[in-house]
mmCIF file of N, CA and C in Angstrom:
data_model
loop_
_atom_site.group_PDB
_atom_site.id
_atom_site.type_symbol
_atom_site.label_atom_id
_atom_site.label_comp_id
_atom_site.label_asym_id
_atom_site.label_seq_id
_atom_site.Cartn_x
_atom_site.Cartn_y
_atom_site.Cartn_z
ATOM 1 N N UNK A 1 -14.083 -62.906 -54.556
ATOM 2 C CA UNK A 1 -13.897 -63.893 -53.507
ATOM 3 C C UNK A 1 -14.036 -65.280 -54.113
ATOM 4 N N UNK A 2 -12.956 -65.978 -54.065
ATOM 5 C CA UNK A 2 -13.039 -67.603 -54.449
ATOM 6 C C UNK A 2 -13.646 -68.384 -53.981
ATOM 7 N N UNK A 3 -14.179 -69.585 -54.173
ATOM 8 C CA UNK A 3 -14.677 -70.493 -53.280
ATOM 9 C C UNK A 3 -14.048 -70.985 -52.057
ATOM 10 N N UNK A 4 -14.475 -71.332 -51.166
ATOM 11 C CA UNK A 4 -13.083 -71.954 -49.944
ATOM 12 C C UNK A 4 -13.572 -73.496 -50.041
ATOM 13 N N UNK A 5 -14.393 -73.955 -50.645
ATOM 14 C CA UNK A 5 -14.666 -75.204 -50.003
ATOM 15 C C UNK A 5 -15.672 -75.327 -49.015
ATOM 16 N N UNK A 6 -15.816 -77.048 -48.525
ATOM 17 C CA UNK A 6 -16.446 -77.134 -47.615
ATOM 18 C C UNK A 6 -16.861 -76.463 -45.694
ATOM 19 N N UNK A 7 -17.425 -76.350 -44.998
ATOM 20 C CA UNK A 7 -17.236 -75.508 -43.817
ATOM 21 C C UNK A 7 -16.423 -76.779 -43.043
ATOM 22 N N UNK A 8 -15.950 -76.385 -42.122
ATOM 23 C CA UNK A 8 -15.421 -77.239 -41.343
ATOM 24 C C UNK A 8 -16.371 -77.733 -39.893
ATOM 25 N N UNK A 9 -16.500 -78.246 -39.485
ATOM 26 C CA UNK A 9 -17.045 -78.553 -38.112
ATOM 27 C C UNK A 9 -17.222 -77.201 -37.038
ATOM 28 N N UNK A 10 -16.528 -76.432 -37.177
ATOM 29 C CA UNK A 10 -15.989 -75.888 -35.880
ATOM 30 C C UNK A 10 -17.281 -74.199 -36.625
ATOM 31 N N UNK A 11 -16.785 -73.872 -38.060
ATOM 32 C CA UNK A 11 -17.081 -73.252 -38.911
ATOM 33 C C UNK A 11 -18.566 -73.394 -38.613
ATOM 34 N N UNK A 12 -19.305 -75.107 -39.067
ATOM 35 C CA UNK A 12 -20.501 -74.926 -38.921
ATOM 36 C C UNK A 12 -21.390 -74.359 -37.748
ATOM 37 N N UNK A 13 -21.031 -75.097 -36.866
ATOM 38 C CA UNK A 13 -21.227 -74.573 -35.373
ATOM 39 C C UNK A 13 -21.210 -73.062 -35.054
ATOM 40 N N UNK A 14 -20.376 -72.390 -36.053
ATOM 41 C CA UNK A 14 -20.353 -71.012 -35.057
ATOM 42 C C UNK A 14 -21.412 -70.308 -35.949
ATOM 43 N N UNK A 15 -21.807 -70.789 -37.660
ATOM 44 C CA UNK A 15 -22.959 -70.725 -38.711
ATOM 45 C C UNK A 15 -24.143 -70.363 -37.368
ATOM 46 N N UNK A 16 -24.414 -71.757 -37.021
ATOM 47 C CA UNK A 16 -25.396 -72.009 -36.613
ATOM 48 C C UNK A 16 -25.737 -71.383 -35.004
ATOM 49 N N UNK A 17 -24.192 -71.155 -34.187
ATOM 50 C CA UNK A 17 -24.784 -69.852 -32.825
ATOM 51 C C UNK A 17 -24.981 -69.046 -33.404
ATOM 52 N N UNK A 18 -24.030 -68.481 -34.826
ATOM 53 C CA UNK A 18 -24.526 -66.962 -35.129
ATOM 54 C C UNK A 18 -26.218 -66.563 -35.684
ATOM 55 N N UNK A 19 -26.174 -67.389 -36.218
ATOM 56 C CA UNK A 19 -27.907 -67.223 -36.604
ATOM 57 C C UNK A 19 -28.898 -67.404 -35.537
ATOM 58 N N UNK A 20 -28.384 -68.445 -34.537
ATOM 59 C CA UNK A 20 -29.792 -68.415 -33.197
ATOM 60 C C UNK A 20 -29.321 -66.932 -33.026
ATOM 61 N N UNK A 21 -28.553 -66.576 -32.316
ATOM 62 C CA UNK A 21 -28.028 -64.824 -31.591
ATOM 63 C C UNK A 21 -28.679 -64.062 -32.799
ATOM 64 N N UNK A 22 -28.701 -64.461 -33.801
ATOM 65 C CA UNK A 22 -29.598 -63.159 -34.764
ATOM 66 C C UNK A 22 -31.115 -63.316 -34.674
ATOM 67 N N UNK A 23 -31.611 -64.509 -34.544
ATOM 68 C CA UNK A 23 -33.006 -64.467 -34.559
ATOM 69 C C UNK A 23 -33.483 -64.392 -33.020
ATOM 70 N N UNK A 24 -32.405 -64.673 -32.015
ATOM 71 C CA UNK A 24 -33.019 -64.179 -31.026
ATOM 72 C C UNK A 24 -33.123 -63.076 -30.436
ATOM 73 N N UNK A 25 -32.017 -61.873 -30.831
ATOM 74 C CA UNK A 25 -31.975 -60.793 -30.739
ATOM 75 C C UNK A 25 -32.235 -59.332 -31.909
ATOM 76 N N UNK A 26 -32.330 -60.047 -33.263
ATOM 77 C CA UNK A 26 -33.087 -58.873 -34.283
ATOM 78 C C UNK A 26 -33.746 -59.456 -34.884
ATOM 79 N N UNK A 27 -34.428 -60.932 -35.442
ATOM 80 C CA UNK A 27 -35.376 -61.070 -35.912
ATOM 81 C C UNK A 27 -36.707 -60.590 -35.573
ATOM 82 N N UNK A 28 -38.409 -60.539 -36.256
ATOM 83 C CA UNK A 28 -38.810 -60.291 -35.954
ATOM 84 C C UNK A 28 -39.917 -61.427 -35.936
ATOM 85 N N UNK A 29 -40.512 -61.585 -36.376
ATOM 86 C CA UNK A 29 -40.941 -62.775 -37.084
ATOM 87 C C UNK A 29 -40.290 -64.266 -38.331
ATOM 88 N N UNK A 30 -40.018 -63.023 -39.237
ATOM 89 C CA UNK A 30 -39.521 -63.981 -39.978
ATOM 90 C C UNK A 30 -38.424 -63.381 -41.028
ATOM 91 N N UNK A 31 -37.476 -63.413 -42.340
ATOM 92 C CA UNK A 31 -36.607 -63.333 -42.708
ATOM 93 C C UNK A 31 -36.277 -64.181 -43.940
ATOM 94 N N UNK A 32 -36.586 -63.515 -45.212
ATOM 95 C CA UNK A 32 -36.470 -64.113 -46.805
ATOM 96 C C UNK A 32 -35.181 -63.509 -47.060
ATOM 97 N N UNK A 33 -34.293 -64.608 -47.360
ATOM 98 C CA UNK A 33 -32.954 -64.146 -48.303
ATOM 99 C C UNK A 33 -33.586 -64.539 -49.279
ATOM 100 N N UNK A 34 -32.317 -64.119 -50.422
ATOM 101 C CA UNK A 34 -32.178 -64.888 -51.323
ATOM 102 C C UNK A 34 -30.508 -64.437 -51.823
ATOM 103 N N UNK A 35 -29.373 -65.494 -52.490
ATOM 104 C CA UNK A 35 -28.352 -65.098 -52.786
ATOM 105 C C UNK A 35 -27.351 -65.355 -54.098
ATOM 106 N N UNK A 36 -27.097 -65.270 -54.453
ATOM 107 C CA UNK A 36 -26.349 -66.302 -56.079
ATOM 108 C C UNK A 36 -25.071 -67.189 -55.124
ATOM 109 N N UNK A 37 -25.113 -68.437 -55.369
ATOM 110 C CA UNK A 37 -24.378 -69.362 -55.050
ATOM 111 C C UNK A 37 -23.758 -69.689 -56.370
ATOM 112 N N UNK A 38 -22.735 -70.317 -56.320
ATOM 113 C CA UNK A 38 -21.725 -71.030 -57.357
ATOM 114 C C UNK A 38 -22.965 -71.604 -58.706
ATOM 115 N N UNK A 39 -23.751 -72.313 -58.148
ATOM 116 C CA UNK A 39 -24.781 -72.969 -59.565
ATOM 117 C C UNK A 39 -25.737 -72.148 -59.674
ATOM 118 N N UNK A 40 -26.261 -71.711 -58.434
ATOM 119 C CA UNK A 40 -28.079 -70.965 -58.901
ATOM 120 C C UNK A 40 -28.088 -70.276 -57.603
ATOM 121 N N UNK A 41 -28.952 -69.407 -57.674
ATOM 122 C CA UNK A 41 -29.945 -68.573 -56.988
ATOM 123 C C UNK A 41 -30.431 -69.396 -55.326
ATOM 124 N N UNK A 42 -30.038 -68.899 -54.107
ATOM 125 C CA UNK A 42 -30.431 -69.872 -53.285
ATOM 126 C C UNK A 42 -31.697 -68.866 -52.408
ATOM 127 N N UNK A 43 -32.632 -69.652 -51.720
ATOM 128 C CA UNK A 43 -33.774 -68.828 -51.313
ATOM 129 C C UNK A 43 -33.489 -69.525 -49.932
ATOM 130 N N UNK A 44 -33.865 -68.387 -48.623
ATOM 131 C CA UNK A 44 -33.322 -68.383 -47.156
ATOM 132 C C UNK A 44 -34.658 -68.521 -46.794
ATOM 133 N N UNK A 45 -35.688 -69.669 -46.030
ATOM 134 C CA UNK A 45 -36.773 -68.734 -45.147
ATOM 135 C C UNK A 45 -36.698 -69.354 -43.677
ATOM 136 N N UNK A 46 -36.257 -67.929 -42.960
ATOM 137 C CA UNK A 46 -35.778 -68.366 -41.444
ATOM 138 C C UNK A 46 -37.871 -67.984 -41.239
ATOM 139 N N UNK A 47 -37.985 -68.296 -40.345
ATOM 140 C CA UNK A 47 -39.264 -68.249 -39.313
ATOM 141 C C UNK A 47 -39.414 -69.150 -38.334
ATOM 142 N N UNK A 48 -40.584 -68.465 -37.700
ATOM 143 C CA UNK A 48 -40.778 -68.786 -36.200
ATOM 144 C C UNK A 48 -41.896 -70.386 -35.938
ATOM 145 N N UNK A 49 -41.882 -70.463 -36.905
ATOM 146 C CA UNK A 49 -43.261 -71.968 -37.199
ATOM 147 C C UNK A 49 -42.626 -72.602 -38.659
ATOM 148 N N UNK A 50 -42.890 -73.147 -38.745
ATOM 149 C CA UNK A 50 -42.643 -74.313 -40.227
ATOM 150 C C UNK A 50 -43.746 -73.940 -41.330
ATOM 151 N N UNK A 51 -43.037 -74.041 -42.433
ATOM 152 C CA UNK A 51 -43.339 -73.373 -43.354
ATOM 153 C C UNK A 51 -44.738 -74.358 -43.956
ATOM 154 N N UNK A 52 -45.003 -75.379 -43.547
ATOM 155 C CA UNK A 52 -46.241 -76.134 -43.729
ATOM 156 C C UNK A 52 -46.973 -76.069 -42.132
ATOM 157 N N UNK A 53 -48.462 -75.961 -41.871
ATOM 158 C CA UNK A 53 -48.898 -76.939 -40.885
ATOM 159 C C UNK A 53 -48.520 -78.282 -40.552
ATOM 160 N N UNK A 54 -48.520 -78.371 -39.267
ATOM 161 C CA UNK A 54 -47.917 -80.062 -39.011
ATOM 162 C C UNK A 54 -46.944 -80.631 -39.565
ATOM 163 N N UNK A 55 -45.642 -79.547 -40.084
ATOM 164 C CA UNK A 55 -44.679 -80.263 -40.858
ATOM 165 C C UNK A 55 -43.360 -80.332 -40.343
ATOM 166 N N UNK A 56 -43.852 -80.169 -38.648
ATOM 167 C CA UNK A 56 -42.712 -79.990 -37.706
ATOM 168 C C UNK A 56 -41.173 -81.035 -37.816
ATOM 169 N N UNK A 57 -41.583 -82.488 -37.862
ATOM 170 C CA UNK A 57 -41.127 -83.216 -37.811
ATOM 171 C C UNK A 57 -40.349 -83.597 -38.995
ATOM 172 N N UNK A 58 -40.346 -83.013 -40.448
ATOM 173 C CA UNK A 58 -39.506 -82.845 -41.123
ATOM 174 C C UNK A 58 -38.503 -82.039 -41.094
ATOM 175 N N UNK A 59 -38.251 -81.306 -40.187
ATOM 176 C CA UNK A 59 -36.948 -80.491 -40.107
ATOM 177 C C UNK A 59 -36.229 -80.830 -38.814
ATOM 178 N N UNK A 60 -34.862 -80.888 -39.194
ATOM 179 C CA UNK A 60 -33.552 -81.728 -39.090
ATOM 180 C C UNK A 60 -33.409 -80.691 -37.377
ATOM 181 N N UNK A 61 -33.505 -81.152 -36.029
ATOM 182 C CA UNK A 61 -33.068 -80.688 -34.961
ATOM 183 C C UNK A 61 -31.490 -80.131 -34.823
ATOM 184 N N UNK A 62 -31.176 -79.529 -34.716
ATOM 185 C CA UNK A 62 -29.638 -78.762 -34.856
ATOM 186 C C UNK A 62 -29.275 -78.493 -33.484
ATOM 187 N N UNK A 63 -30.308 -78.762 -32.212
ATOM 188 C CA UNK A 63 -29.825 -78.468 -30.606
ATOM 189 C C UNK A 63 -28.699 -79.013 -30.468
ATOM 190 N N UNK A 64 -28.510 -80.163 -31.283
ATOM 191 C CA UNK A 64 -27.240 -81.050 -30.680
ATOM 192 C C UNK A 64 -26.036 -80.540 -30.852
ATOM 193 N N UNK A 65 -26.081 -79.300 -32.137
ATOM 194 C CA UNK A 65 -24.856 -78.578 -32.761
ATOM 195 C C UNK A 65 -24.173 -77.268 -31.686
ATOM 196 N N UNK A 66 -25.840 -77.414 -31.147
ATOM 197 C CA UNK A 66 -25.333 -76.084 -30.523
ATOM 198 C C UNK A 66 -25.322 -76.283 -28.718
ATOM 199 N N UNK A 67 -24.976 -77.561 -28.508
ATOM 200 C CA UNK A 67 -25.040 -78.254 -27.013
ATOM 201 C C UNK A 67 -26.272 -77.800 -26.137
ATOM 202 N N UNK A 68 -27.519 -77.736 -27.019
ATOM 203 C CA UNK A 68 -28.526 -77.574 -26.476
ATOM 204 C C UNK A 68 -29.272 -79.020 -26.012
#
């Protein structure tokens, strides 16, 4: 499989329903990928709290992507 390039708008958006619909219906807690990308090794950690105490406010709100 070749690279395709960048996602498109429409692309990202459906990224990002498909993963809420996965963590809201088979996650359990939480969820470690990891995958080989084009340069290196990429590491996934979906969960239910932020991966620091009190480090809420560093991660980027995405409701707006998903007309929440």
């Amino acid at each position: 499989m070749g690279f395709l390039g960048k996602l498109s708008d429409a692309e990202f958006k459906q990224m990002l329903e498909l993963l809420k619909r996965y963590v809201e219906n088979d996650m359990d807690q939480w969820e470690l990928w990891k995958f080989d990308a084009k340069f290196s090794k990429i590491y996934v950690n979906v969960s239910m709290k932020p991966s620091h105490p009190g480090t809420e406010e560093a991660y980027v709100d995405m409701n707006n992507f998903l007309g929440c």
